């Protein structure tokens, strides 16, 4: 790979009173450029990750990044969208621009403002990331889609309620250490496991604590060609950046295998010359706890159908064999759709440069990221390594 991350920024996630899509973009872009030690005039190309799907009345948003500085005027700016993997899709386009020789410095911003949308509309907007001819009438929207997946998993491999509760509890414990997280509150295993008035069933076997959060937020990274990246204060190189798309209808695949995720990881390891054992940590897409459970299997940490082993044996805890989501993941950090993939890369850059604060995994030098759009439809894996 020929691209590195040389700067980043991250807003707090949550219900951000007074913020707008524009203000979130401008703040993240400004901070990321400053962190990279670049002037706006140094930017060659801009990519904005913004899912929208009805969350924002302003649907044409790419040039809002130019509001950060008059010196960004006339720079090429493109909005990128790929459902919940929108942020990683924007990063992927930035890397391709560098590899094609069309740019040396690329600014990537991811943003979403979801909390100003009424609840029923939120569900309808998110359901657009599914195959509507099959899933368009699913109760509870996208949560209902993953409720189906959880139900099918339980049918095939047995009741995994305890494993899902352990994943949820882990996420909230880790999120306590993340200053950007929307929900910095611990939930004990028993609370996550038991249905209650405060933790009701949402869809299938999934309870409220199994579902990620509706969020506002933004994140940004500055990408550089590797030759000039070493002139920056920090440089985190892409050892791999892989995109794999699968069929949109779940009826055309075995949804419990997350084959797109599995293939993306396999190709990333092949490209990088690394294995799972070389990773110090992983940030993975836990839109729902059942997704994280299946992703343990898809990345090769445990065998198919044995995802619960990863959490029950402590393999994925912060002090485990492979810490997963030390940030608290989407479950605790929040999930502003267009910002999520960029957030994962920014947080990984913090980890690999030893700047993750209380989230820090000791001696982290190589890390993996998995971000997906839809139910394992658009699958992105990045493997990052610190070089400076």
XYZ file of N, CA, C and O in Angstrom, residues 121-319:
796
model
N -38.955 7.750 11.661
C -38.218 8.052 10.438
C -36.803 7.492 10.494
O -36.245 7.083 9.465
N -36.214 7.477 11.685
C -34.875 6.894 11.836
C -34.898 5.437 11.401
O -34.054 4.981 10.618
N -35.883 4.694 11.900
C -36.002 3.288 11.530
C -36.198 3.100 10.036
O -35.584 2.216 9.419
N -37.032 3.944 9.428
C -37.287 3.848 7.989
C -36.042 4.191 7.187
O -35.736 3.541 6.174
N -35.288 5.189 7.634
C -34.056 5.569 6.944
C -33.030 4.448 6.972
O -32.389 4.145 5.965
N -32.861 3.835 8.139
C -31.860 2.782 8.282
C -32.251 1.529 7.516
O -31.385 0.810 6.993
N -33.548 1.273 7.439
C -34.003 0.071 6.734
C -33.676 0.144 5.243
O -33.630 -0.886 4.557
N -33.390 1.336 4.749
C -33.010 1.486 3.345
C -31.680 0.804 3.041
O -31.326 0.639 1.864
N -30.937 0.422 4.074
C -29.676 -0.301 3.878
C -29.905 -1.801 3.758
O -28.941 -2.569 3.719
N -31.157 -2.235 3.704
C -31.479 -3.646 3.502
C -32.085 -3.819 2.110
O -32.277 -2.852 1.373
N -32.412 -5.054 1.740
C -33.033 -5.340 0.451
C -34.543 -5.211 0.615
O -35.210 -6.115 1.138
N -35.080 -4.099 0.184
C -36.468 -3.763 0.492
C -37.504 -4.758 -0.049
O -38.520 -4.995 0.624
N -37.295 -5.372 -1.231
C -38.299 -6.352 -1.667
C -38.493 -7.509 -0.683
O -39.576 -8.091 -0.609
N -37.459 -7.839 0.073
C -37.561 -8.917 1.059
C -37.772 -8.402 2.478
O -38.503 -9.011 3.266
N -37.111 -7.290 2.817
C -37.063 -6.851 4.217
C -37.771 -5.522 4.473
O -37.733 -5.005 5.587
N -38.414 -4.974 3.456
C -39.004 -3.647 3.593
C -40.107 -3.529 4.616
O -40.376 -2.444 5.115
N -40.749 -4.644 4.947
C -41.834 -4.617 5.937
C -41.397 -5.174 7.289
O -42.249 -5.481 8.137
N -40.106 -5.296 7.504
C -39.599 -5.867 8.755
C -39.948 -4.976 9.939
O -39.581 -3.789 9.957
N -40.640 -5.497 10.942
C -40.917 -4.701 12.137
C -39.624 -4.285 12.825
O -38.647 -5.033 12.836
N -39.584 -3.078 13.339
C -38.436 -2.521 14.050
C -37.252 -2.231 13.126
O -36.116 -2.074 13.578
N -37.529 -2.148 11.828
C -36.508 -1.694 10.891
C -35.271 -2.564 10.856
O -35.347 -3.789 10.829
N -34.097 -1.894 10.845
C -32.846 -2.635 10.699
C -32.568 -3.507 11.919
O -31.928 -4.561 11.807
N -33.038 -3.070 13.096
C -32.920 -3.932 14.280
C -33.672 -5.234 14.047
O -33.227 -6.306 14.482
N -34.806 -5.149 13.338
C -35.560 -6.354 13.015
C -34.793 -7.292 12.107
O -34.889 -8.520 12.226
N -34.018 -6.723 11.163
C -33.194 -7.545 10.274
C -32.176 -8.332 11.086
O -32.005 -9.547 10.897
N -31.493 -7.655 12.011
C -30.500 -8.356 12.824
C -31.160 -9.223 13.896
O -30.563 -10.186 14.376
N -32.387 -8.884 14.266
C -33.146 -9.791 15.126
C -33.383 -11.120 14.434
O -33.296 -12.192 15.050
N -33.687 -11.089 13.128
C -33.834 -12.317 12.348
C -32.532 -13.109 12.340
O -32.521 -14.340 12.487
N -31.415 -12.396 12.136
C -30.111 -13.061 12.096
C -29.816 -13.732 13.431
O -29.355 -14.883 13.482
N -30.092 -13.030 14.531
C -29.860 -13.604 15.854
C -30.732 -14.838 16.069
O -30.275 -15.860 16.601
N -31.991 -14.751 15.653
C -32.900 -15.889 15.797
C -32.389 -17.101 15.023
O -32.378 -18.232 15.545
N -31.928 -16.880 13.797
C -31.393 -17.970 12.985
C -30.127 -18.556 13.611
O -29.919 -19.777 13.596
N -29.292 -17.690 14.165
C -28.052 -18.166 14.810
C -28.388 -19.034 16.016
O -27.786 -20.090 16.237
N -29.354 -18.581 16.806
C -29.770 -19.357 17.985
C -30.342 -20.702 17.560
O -30.104 -21.724 18.222
N -31.095 -20.721 16.471
C -31.658 -21.977 15.976
C -30.570 -22.959 15.571
O -30.668 -24.162 15.826
N -29.522 -22.448 14.947
C -28.469 -23.330 14.435
C -27.479 -23.738 15.518
O -27.036 -24.893 15.557
N -27.128 -22.803 16.408
C -26.029 -23.075 17.339
C -26.435 -23.061 18.814
O -25.597 -23.268 19.683
N -27.712 -22.813 19.087
C -28.160 -22.775 20.468
C -28.284 -21.355 20.990
O -27.797 -20.393 20.385
N -28.945 -21.219 22.116
C -29.205 -19.916 22.722
C -27.887 -19.272 23.173
O -27.154 -19.836 23.978
N -27.600 -18.081 22.650
C -26.358 -17.378 22.978
C -26.635 -16.068 23.722
O -25.844 -15.128 23.655
N -27.747 -16.049 24.450
C -28.116 -14.837 25.172
C -27.007 -14.370 26.099
O -26.708 -13.169 26.180
N -26.376 -15.308 26.806
C -25.327 -14.924 27.747
C -24.123 -14.332 27.028
O -23.529 -13.355 27.492
N -23.751 -14.898 25.890
C -22.611 -14.376 25.140
C -22.899 -12.959 24.645
O -22.033 -12.071 24.716
N -24.110 -12.729 24.137
C -24.457 -11.390 23.670
C -24.445 -10.394 24.823
O -23.990 -9.245 24.665
N -24.923 -10.811 25.971
C -24.912 -9.931 27.142
C -23.486 -9.605 27.570
O -23.188 -8.468 27.976
N -22.597 -10.566 27.468
C -21.192 -10.323 27.817
C -20.546 -9.348 26.843
O -19.738 -8.500 27.233
N -20.901 -9.453 25.554
C -20.379 -8.516 24.559
C -20.871 -7.097 24.855
O -20.109 -6.130 24.813
N -22.159 -6.969 25.169
C -22.724 -5.659 25.486
C -22.065 -5.057 26.718
O -21.695 -3.875 26.736
N -21.903 -5.871 27.753
C -21.297 -5.382 28.986
C -19.843 -4.971 28.755
O -19.381 -3.955 29.282
N -19.115 -5.747 27.956
C -17.731 -5.399 27.600
C -17.678 -4.040 26.912
O -16.823 -3.198 27.224
N -18.594 -3.837 25.959
C -18.605 -2.589 25.206
C -18.768 -1.391 26.129
O -18.057 -0.387 26.002
N -19.694 -1.499 27.061
C -19.942 -0.359 27.945
C -18.810 -0.157 28.953
O -18.493 0.987 29.298
N -18.192 -1.225 29.377
C -17.029 -1.079 30.263
C -15.898 -0.386 29.524
O -15.253 0.530 30.051
N -15.639 -0.798 28.283
C -14.586 -0.159 27.490
C -14.931 1.293 27.171
O -14.054 2.159 27.164
N -16.199 1.555 26.912
C -16.619 2.909 26.574
C -16.391 3.909 27.690
O -16.276 5.116 27.428
N -16.303 3.421 28.919
C -16.014 4.311 30.047
C -14.678 5.026 29.865
O -14.460 6.109 30.405
N -13.772 4.415 29.091
C -12.433 4.977 28.888
C -12.347 5.860 27.649
O -11.277 6.397 27.353
N -13.452 5.992 26.906
C -13.433 6.727 25.649
C -14.083 8.097 25.827
O -15.298 8.203 25.979
N -13.295 9.167 25.774
C -13.866 10.506 25.987
C -14.814 10.948 24.882
O -15.575 11.898 25.069
N -14.793 10.261 23.741
C -15.674 10.620 22.622
C -16.987 9.845 22.652
O -17.889 10.114 21.853
N -17.108 8.866 23.546
C -18.243 7.945 23.521
C -19.544 8.629 23.931
O -19.574 9.475 24.834
N -20.612 8.207 23.291
C -21.938 8.736 23.579
C -22.435 8.268 24.939
O -23.039 9.036 25.687
N -22.224 6.999 25.265
C -22.740 6.442 26.505
C -21.589 5.916 27.355
O -21.123 4.790 27.163
N -21.125 6.718 28.264
C -20.048 6.313 29.178
C -20.685 5.855 30.488
O -20.677 6.545 31.501
N -21.258 4.675 30.405
C -21.967 4.116 31.550
C -21.847 2.603 31.507
O -22.103 1.980 30.483
N -21.432 2.020 32.619
C -21.296 0.564 32.675
C -22.651 -0.099 32.875
O -23.522 0.420 33.591
N -22.842 -1.230 32.215
C -24.014 -2.064 32.416
C -23.535 -3.460 32.789
O -22.835 -4.106 32.002
N -23.879 -3.940 33.975
C -23.426 -5.268 34.380
C -24.012 -6.352 33.491
O -25.048 -6.170 32.836
N -23.337 -7.476 33.458
C -23.743 -8.617 32.644
C -25.200 -9.000 32.898
O -25.967 -9.230 31.964
N -25.610 -9.028 34.153
C -26.965 -9.464 34.496
C -28.005 -8.520 33.899
O -29.055 -8.964 33.427
N -27.715 -7.223 33.918
C -28.659 -6.261 33.341
C -28.791 -6.479 31.843
O -29.903 -6.444 31.285
N -27.663 -6.723 31.170
C -27.683 -6.938 29.727
C -28.351 -8.263 29.362
O -28.962 -8.376 28.291
N -28.257 -9.226 30.234
C -28.799 -10.558 29.949
C -30.307 -10.623 30.129
O -31.012 -11.258 29.339
N -30.824 -9.944 31.153
C -32.213 -10.128 31.550
C -33.129 -9.095 30.902
O -32.834 -7.891 30.902
N -34.234 -9.562 30.376
C -35.249 -8.652 29.873
C -35.876 -7.913 31.053
O -36.165 -8.499 32.097
N -36.068 -6.617 30.900
C -36.638 -5.808 31.969
C -37.300 -4.576 31.369
O -37.199 -4.326 30.153
N -37.946 -3.801 32.211
C -38.586 -2.576 31.745
C -37.561 -1.628 31.146
O -37.818 -0.947 30.157
N -36.351 -1.592 31.736
C -35.299 -0.713 31.241
C -34.477 -1.354 30.127
O -33.701 -0.657 29.463
N -34.638 -2.641 29.939
C -33.905 -3.338 28.880
C -34.857 -4.297 28.152
O -34.723 -5.521 28.222
N -35.811 -3.728 27.433
C -36.836 -4.566 26.805
C -36.332 -5.253 25.530
O -35.320 -4.850 24.951
N -37.072 -6.260 25.110
C -36.826 -6.894 23.820
C -37.116 -5.876 22.715
O -38.144 -5.182 22.738
N -36.206 -5.784 21.741
C -36.376 -4.875 20.610
C -36.819 -5.634 19.364
O -37.778 -5.257 18.690
N -36.110 -6.732 19.066
C -36.429 -7.532 17.874
C -35.825 -8.915 18.032
O -34.639 -9.039 18.383
N -36.623 -9.952 17.783
C -36.119 -11.311 17.967
C -35.608 -11.476 19.384
O -36.265 -11.044 20.336
N -34.430 -12.065 19.566
C -33.876 -12.197 20.910
C -33.066 -10.970 21.349
O -32.511 -10.963 22.452
N -32.978 -9.943 20.503
C -32.157 -8.778 20.820
C -32.890 -7.803 21.732
O -34.034 -7.437 21.475
N -32.196 -7.402 22.783
C -32.718 -6.405 23.709
C -32.082 -5.051 23.416
O -31.200 -4.929 22.563
N -32.521 -4.053 24.137
C -32.011 -2.701 23.902
C -30.495 -2.658 24.034
O -29.816 -1.968 23.269
N -29.941 -3.385 24.999
C -28.496 -3.369 25.201
C -27.735 -4.104 24.101
O -26.504 -4.081 24.072
N -28.444 -4.759 23.193
C -27.790 -5.429 22.066
C -27.689 -4.529 20.843
O -27.129 -4.947 19.819
N -28.210 -3.313 20.931
C -28.326 -2.442 19.760
C -27.455 -1.199 19.911
O -27.388 -0.603 20.984
N -26.822 -0.786 18.816
C -26.019 0.430 18.837
C -26.922 1.655 18.894
O -28.140 1.563 18.785
N -26.289 2.815 19.036
C -27.002 4.030 19.398
C -27.259 4.945 18.205
O -26.505 4.955 17.231
N -28.310 5.712 18.291
C -28.600 6.774 17.326
C -27.760 7.984 17.721
O -27.837 8.456 18.859
N -26.962 8.497 16.791
C -25.907 9.440 17.168
C -25.712 10.566 16.164
O -26.001 10.419 14.979
N -25.144 11.654 16.659
C -24.567 12.714 15.834
C -23.053 12.645 16.024
O -22.570 12.262 17.097
N -22.307 13.056 15.012
C -20.866 13.124 15.194
C -20.106 13.188 13.893
O -20.666 12.997 12.807
N -18.824 13.485 14.010
C -17.945 13.560 12.846
C -16.548 13.115 13.238
O -16.146 13.187 14.399
N -15.813 12.662 12.242
C -14.402 12.329 12.400
C -13.718 12.638 11.082
O -14.367 12.700 10.029
N -12.418 12.839 11.123
C -11.668 13.146 9.905
C -10.275 12.562 9.993
O -9.706 12.426 11.089
N -9.735 12.192 8.842
C -8.331 11.777 8.752
C -7.711 12.477 7.546
O -8.391 12.789 6.566
N -6.421 12.699 7.647
C -5.648 13.227 6.530
C -4.760 12.099 6.025
O -4.011 11.490 6.790
N -4.884 11.792 4.726
C -4.091 10.749 4.096
C -2.943 11.380 3.326
O -3.090 12.466 2.740
N -1.812 10.677 3.298
C -0.643 11.159 2.575
C 0.000 10.005 1.824
O -0.092 8.845 2.239
N 0.685 10.330 0.718
C 1.521 9.313 0.098
C 2.647 8.959 1.065
O 3.086 9.790 1.876
N 3.116 7.729 1.002
C 4.101 7.257 1.974
C 5.421 8.014 1.886
O 6.106 8.190 2.901
N 5.803 8.460 0.702
C 7.089 9.133 0.554
C 7.161 10.403 1.385
O 8.208 10.705 1.978
N 6.073 11.151 1.447
C 6.097 12.399 2.215
C 5.514 12.244 3.617
O 5.601 13.170 4.426
N 4.937 11.086 3.909
C 4.304 10.894 5.222
C 5.302 11.026 6.362
O 4.966 11.498 7.452
N 6.540 10.622 6.124
C 7.539 10.641 7.210
C 7.958 12.054 7.603
O 8.622 12.242 8.625
N 7.560 13.041 6.817
C 7.858 14.422 7.203
C 6.866 14.940 8.239
O 7.064 16.023 8.793
N 5.825 14.157 8.501
C 4.828 14.549 9.495
C 5.219 14.050 10.882
O 6.109 13.209 11.029
N 4.542 14.564 11.893
C 4.853 14.161 13.264
C 4.470 12.719 13.539
O 5.016 12.084 14.436
N 3.499 12.200 12.799
C 3.053 10.815 12.973
C 2.686 10.255 11.603
O 2.264 11.000 10.721
N 2.889 8.951 11.441
C 2.547 8.301 10.179
C 2.128 6.870 10.465
O 2.879 6.098 11.066
N 0.916 6.536 10.041
C 0.366 5.187 10.222
C 0.050 4.657 8.832
O -0.841 5.151 8.153
N 0.779 3.633 8.432
C 0.695 3.137 7.059
C -0.387 2.081 6.909
O -0.591 1.243 7.794
N -1.071 2.104 5.772
C -2.001 1.041 5.414
C -1.213 -0.149 4.879
O -0.593 -0.069 3.828
N -1.252 -1.258 5.612
C -0.683 -2.500 5.092
C -1.684 -3.191 4.170
O -1.318 -3.978 3.315
N -2.956 -2.908 4.380
C -4.019 -3.435 3.517
C -5.239 -2.552 3.653
O -5.492 -1.971 4.715
N -5.984 -2.433 2.559
C -7.280 -1.751 2.564
C -8.143 -2.466 1.533
O -7.944 -2.306 0.332
N -9.064 -3.277 2.004
C -9.802 -4.203 1.153
C -11.293 -3.911 1.198
O -11.858 -3.669 2.274
N -11.918 -3.944 0.035
C -13.379 -3.855 -0.053
C -13.913 -5.112 -0.724
O -13.428 -5.526 -1.771
N -14.937 -5.714 -0.108
C -15.613 -6.888 -0.662
C -17.114 -6.645 -0.561
O -17.616 -6.382 0.532
N -17.816 -6.731 -1.677
C -19.271 -6.605 -1.634
C -19.937 -7.947 -1.890
O -19.485 -8.724 -2.725
N -21.001 -8.213 -1.148
C -21.762 -9.447 -1.296
C -23.161 -9.104 -1.815
O -23.529 -7.929 -1.930
N -23.953 -10.136 -2.109
C -25.328 -9.928 -2.539
C -26.103 -9.125 -1.500
O -25.937 -9.331 -0.292
N -26.973 -8.247 -1.956
C -27.826 -7.495 -1.040
C -28.918 -8.375 -0.418
O -29.129 -8.315 0.804
N -29.621 -9.217 -1.179
C -30.637 -10.067 -0.540
C -30.005 -11.131 0.366
O -29.105 -11.868 -0.067
N -30.484 -11.226 1.590
C -29.972 -12.273 2.486
C -30.369 -13.656 2.000
O -29.709 -14.649 2.312
N -31.432 -13.737 1.192
C -31.899 -15.027 0.705
C -30.914 -15.674 -0.269
O -30.988 -16.877 -0.532
N -29.964 -14.897 -0.799
C -29.004 -15.426 -1.759
C -27.707 -15.900 -1.109
O -26.759 -16.264 -1.806
N -27.648 -15.914 0.229
C -26.422 -16.315 0.917
C -26.749 -16.886 2.280
O -27.871 -16.718 2.782
N -25.777 -17.545 2.878
C -25.921 -18.011 4.258
C -25.532 -16.855 5.158
O -24.350 -16.594 5.388
N -26.513 -16.135 5.658
C -26.263 -14.899 6.382
C -25.472 -15.129 7.663
O -24.811 -14.218 8.172
N -25.473 -16.341 8.191
C -24.762 -16.598 9.449
C -23.260 -16.758 9.250
O -22.511 -16.837 10.225
N -22.818 -16.808 7.996
C -21.390 -16.975 7.741
C -20.664 -15.641 7.564
O -19.428 -15.592 7.662
N -21.402 -14.547 7.279
C -20.760 -13.252 6.998
C -19.600 -13.467 6.024
O -18.449 -13.077 6.278
N -19.910 -14.080 4.886
C -18.857 -14.476 3.945
C -18.102 -13.285 3.357
O -16.914 -13.390 3.034
N -18.784 -12.148 3.202
C -18.090 -10.961 2.721
C -17.047 -10.490 3.717
O -15.924 -10.105 3.344
N -17.408 -10.495 4.989
C -16.470 -10.148 6.062
C -15.298 -11.123 6.077
O -14.124 -10.723 6.123
N -15.601 -12.404 6.001
C -14.563 -13.449 6.023
C -13.600 -13.275 4.849
O -12.377 -13.361 5.003
N -14.153 -13.006 3.657
C -13.326 -12.841 2.461
C -12.460 -11.590 2.549
O -11.285 -11.589 2.155
N -13.035 -10.500 3.084
C -12.276 -9.262 3.218
C -11.084 -9.439 4.154
O -9.971 -8.981 3.860
N -11.297 -10.113 5.271
C -10.187 -10.373 6.189
C -9.131 -11.246 5.517
O -7.924 -10.971 5.615
N -9.547 -12.289 4.826
C -8.598 -13.191 4.176
C -7.749 -12.436 3.149
O -6.522 -12.622 3.073
N -8.391 -11.576 2.370
C -7.647 -10.818 1.363
C -6.720 -9.794 2.004
O -5.627 -9.512 1.484
N -7.149 -9.223 3.122
C -6.301 -8.257 3.825
C -5.048 -8.933 4.365
O -3.941 -8.374 4.287
N -5.204 -10.127 4.910
C -4.032 -10.842 5.414
C -3.107 -11.241 4.265
O -1.878 -11.163 4.372
N -3.695 -11.639 3.152
C -2.882 -12.012 1.989
C -2.117 -10.796 1.464
O -0.921 -10.878 1.159
N -2.789 -9.658 1.364
C -2.160 -8.441 0.853
C -1.040 -7.963 1.768
O 0.028 -7.537 1.299
N -1.285 -8.011 3.071
C -0.333 -7.475 4.046
C 0.793 -8.437 4.389
O 1.831 -8.023 4.921
N 0.602 -9.715 4.108
C 1.577 -10.710 4.532
C 1.540 -10.966 6.020
O 2.488 -11.517 6.592
N 0.438 -10.603 6.657
C 0.278 -10.765 8.101
C -0.788 -11.808 8.400
O -1.493 -12.279 7.505
N -0.920 -12.147 9.677
C -1.977 -13.026 10.150
C -2.701 -12.358 11.305
O -2.254 -11.321 11.821
N -3.773 -12.963 11.733
C -4.524 -12.424 12.871
C -3.634 -12.316 14.103
O -3.775 -11.392 14.908
N -2.699 -13.232 14.249
C -1.805 -13.236 15.414
C -0.897 -12.010 15.453
O -0.348 -11.673 16.511
N -0.712 -11.339 14.324
C 0.144 -10.149 14.279
C -0.566 -8.893 14.772
O 0.084 -7.866 15.015
N -1.885 -8.939 14.917
C -2.649 -7.757 15.309
C -2.641 -7.577 16.817
O -2.824 -8.525 17.573
N -2.459 -6.332 17.239
C -2.508 -6.021 18.669
C -3.921 -5.755 19.143
O -4.231 -5.904 20.326
N -4.799 -5.366 18.211
C -6.195 -5.084 18.558
C -7.005 -5.003 17.276
O -6.458 -4.882 16.169
N -8.327 -5.051 17.432
C -9.270 -4.914 16.326
C -10.399 -3.985 16.745
O -10.889 -4.064 17.880
N -10.785 -3.095 15.838
C -12.036 -2.351 15.971
C -12.992 -2.954 14.952
O -12.714 -2.922 13.740
N -14.095 -3.514 15.402
C -15.017 -4.200 14.494
C -16.423 -3.624 14.606
O -16.765 -2.966 15.597
N -17.234 -3.903 13.619
C -18.529 -3.246 13.436
C -19.622 -3.946 14.260
O -20.288 -4.856 13.787
N -19.810 -3.485 15.480
C -20.800 -4.084 16.383
C -22.094 -3.276 16.371
O -22.548 -2.796 17.414
N -22.703 -3.151 15.192
C -23.990 -2.455 15.128
C -25.004 -3.134 16.042
O -25.880 -2.491 16.622
N -24.883 -4.455 16.164
C -25.647 -5.260 17.108
C -24.693 -6.313 17.672
O -23.731 -6.706 17.001
N -24.956 -6.762 18.885
C -24.030 -7.710 19.519
C -23.900 -8.992 18.718
O -22.822 -9.598 18.675
N -24.967 -9.411 18.034
C -24.887 -10.633 17.238
C -23.899 -10.450 16.091
O -23.217 -11.406 15.680
N -23.771 -9.222 15.579
C -22.803 -8.964 14.509
C -21.387 -9.180 15.024
O -20.572 -9.832 14.362
N -21.073 -8.639 16.193
C -19.731 -8.833 16.745
C -19.449 -10.317 16.971
O -18.353 -10.809 16.671
N -20.435 -11.039 17.475
C -20.248 -12.473 17.731
C -19.871 -13.209 16.442
O -18.913 -13.999 16.421
N -20.610 -12.949 15.360
C -20.324 -13.628 14.094
C -18.995 -13.150 13.515
O -18.256 -13.923 12.882
N -18.655 -11.896 13.741
C -17.389 -11.361 13.233
C -16.178 -12.014 13.889
O -15.116 -12.121 13.258
N -16.301 -12.450 15.148
C -15.206 -13.221 15.753
C -14.875 -14.435 14.887
O -13.707 -14.794 14.696
N -15.917 -15.062 14.385
C -15.742 -16.258 13.559
C -15.200 -15.886 12.182
O -14.299 -16.539 11.656
N -15.740 -14.826 11.603
C -15.355 -14.433 10.249
C -13.908 -13.964 10.173
O -13.248 -14.160 9.146
N -13.395 -13.350 11.235
C -11.999 -12.908 11.202
C -11.028 -14.059 11.482
O -9.820 -13.908 11.307
N -11.581 -15.209 11.926
C -10.743 -16.375 12.153
C -10.258 -16.546 13.574
O -9.384 -17.371 13.844
N -10.844 -15.783 14.503
C -10.428 -15.909 15.901
C -10.889 -17.225 16.510
O -10.168 -17.844 17.301
N -12.082 -17.664 16.141
C -12.635 -18.939 16.592
C -13.336 -19.596 15.402
O -13.566 -18.960 14.381
N -13.667 -20.861 15.562
C -14.308 -21.595 14.472
C -15.758 -21.170 14.293
O -16.371 -20.573 15.191
N -16.306 -21.501 13.146
C -17.700 -21.210 12.831
C -18.622 -21.812 13.883
O -18.476 -22.976 14.266
N -19.553 -21.001 14.390
C -20.485 -21.459 15.407
C -19.947 -21.390 16.820
O -20.664 -21.711 17.769
N -18.683 -20.956 16.973
C -18.059 -20.919 18.304
C -17.737 -19.503 18.752
O -16.868 -19.285 19.586
N -18.463 -18.525 18.218
C -18.191 -17.137 18.561
C -18.226 -16.856 20.052
O -17.463 -16.025 20.552
N -19.103 -17.563 20.767
C -19.214 -17.311 22.207
C -17.919 -17.606 22.949
O -17.657 -17.031 24.006
N -17.089 -18.494 22.414
C -15.819 -18.809 23.074
C -14.949 -17.560 23.217
O -14.251 -17.384 24.226
N -14.974 -16.709 22.191
C -14.110 -15.533 22.184
C -14.402 -14.617 23.365
O -13.480 -14.065 23.974
N -15.680 -14.468 23.714
C -16.036 -13.592 24.830
C -16.009 -14.340 26.155
O -15.521 -13.820 27.159
N -16.469 -15.583 26.173
C -16.523 -16.322 27.433
C -15.140 -16.706 27.945
O -14.921 -16.815 29.152
N -14.192 -16.899 27.035
C -12.822 -17.221 27.438
C -11.957 -15.968 27.577
O -10.757 -16.067 27.852
N -12.549 -14.799 27.377
C -11.829 -13.536 27.583
C -10.847 -13.170 26.490
O -10.020 -12.270 26.681
N -10.926 -13.823 25.338
C -9.962 -13.563 24.267
C -10.032 -12.128 23.759
O -9.023 -11.565 23.319
N -11.232 -11.523 23.822
C -11.449 -10.211 23.205
C -11.509 -9.066 24.219
O -11.823 -7.934 23.863
N -11.207 -9.371 25.474
C -11.169 -8.318 26.488
C -9.921 -7.465 26.313
O -8.990 -7.826 25.590
N -9.861 -6.326 26.991
C -8.730 -5.416 26.821
C -7.405 -6.057 27.197
O -6.357 -5.699 26.652
N -7.449 -7.021 28.107
C -6.221 -7.719 28.486
C -6.170 -9.124 27.895
O -5.400 -9.979 28.338
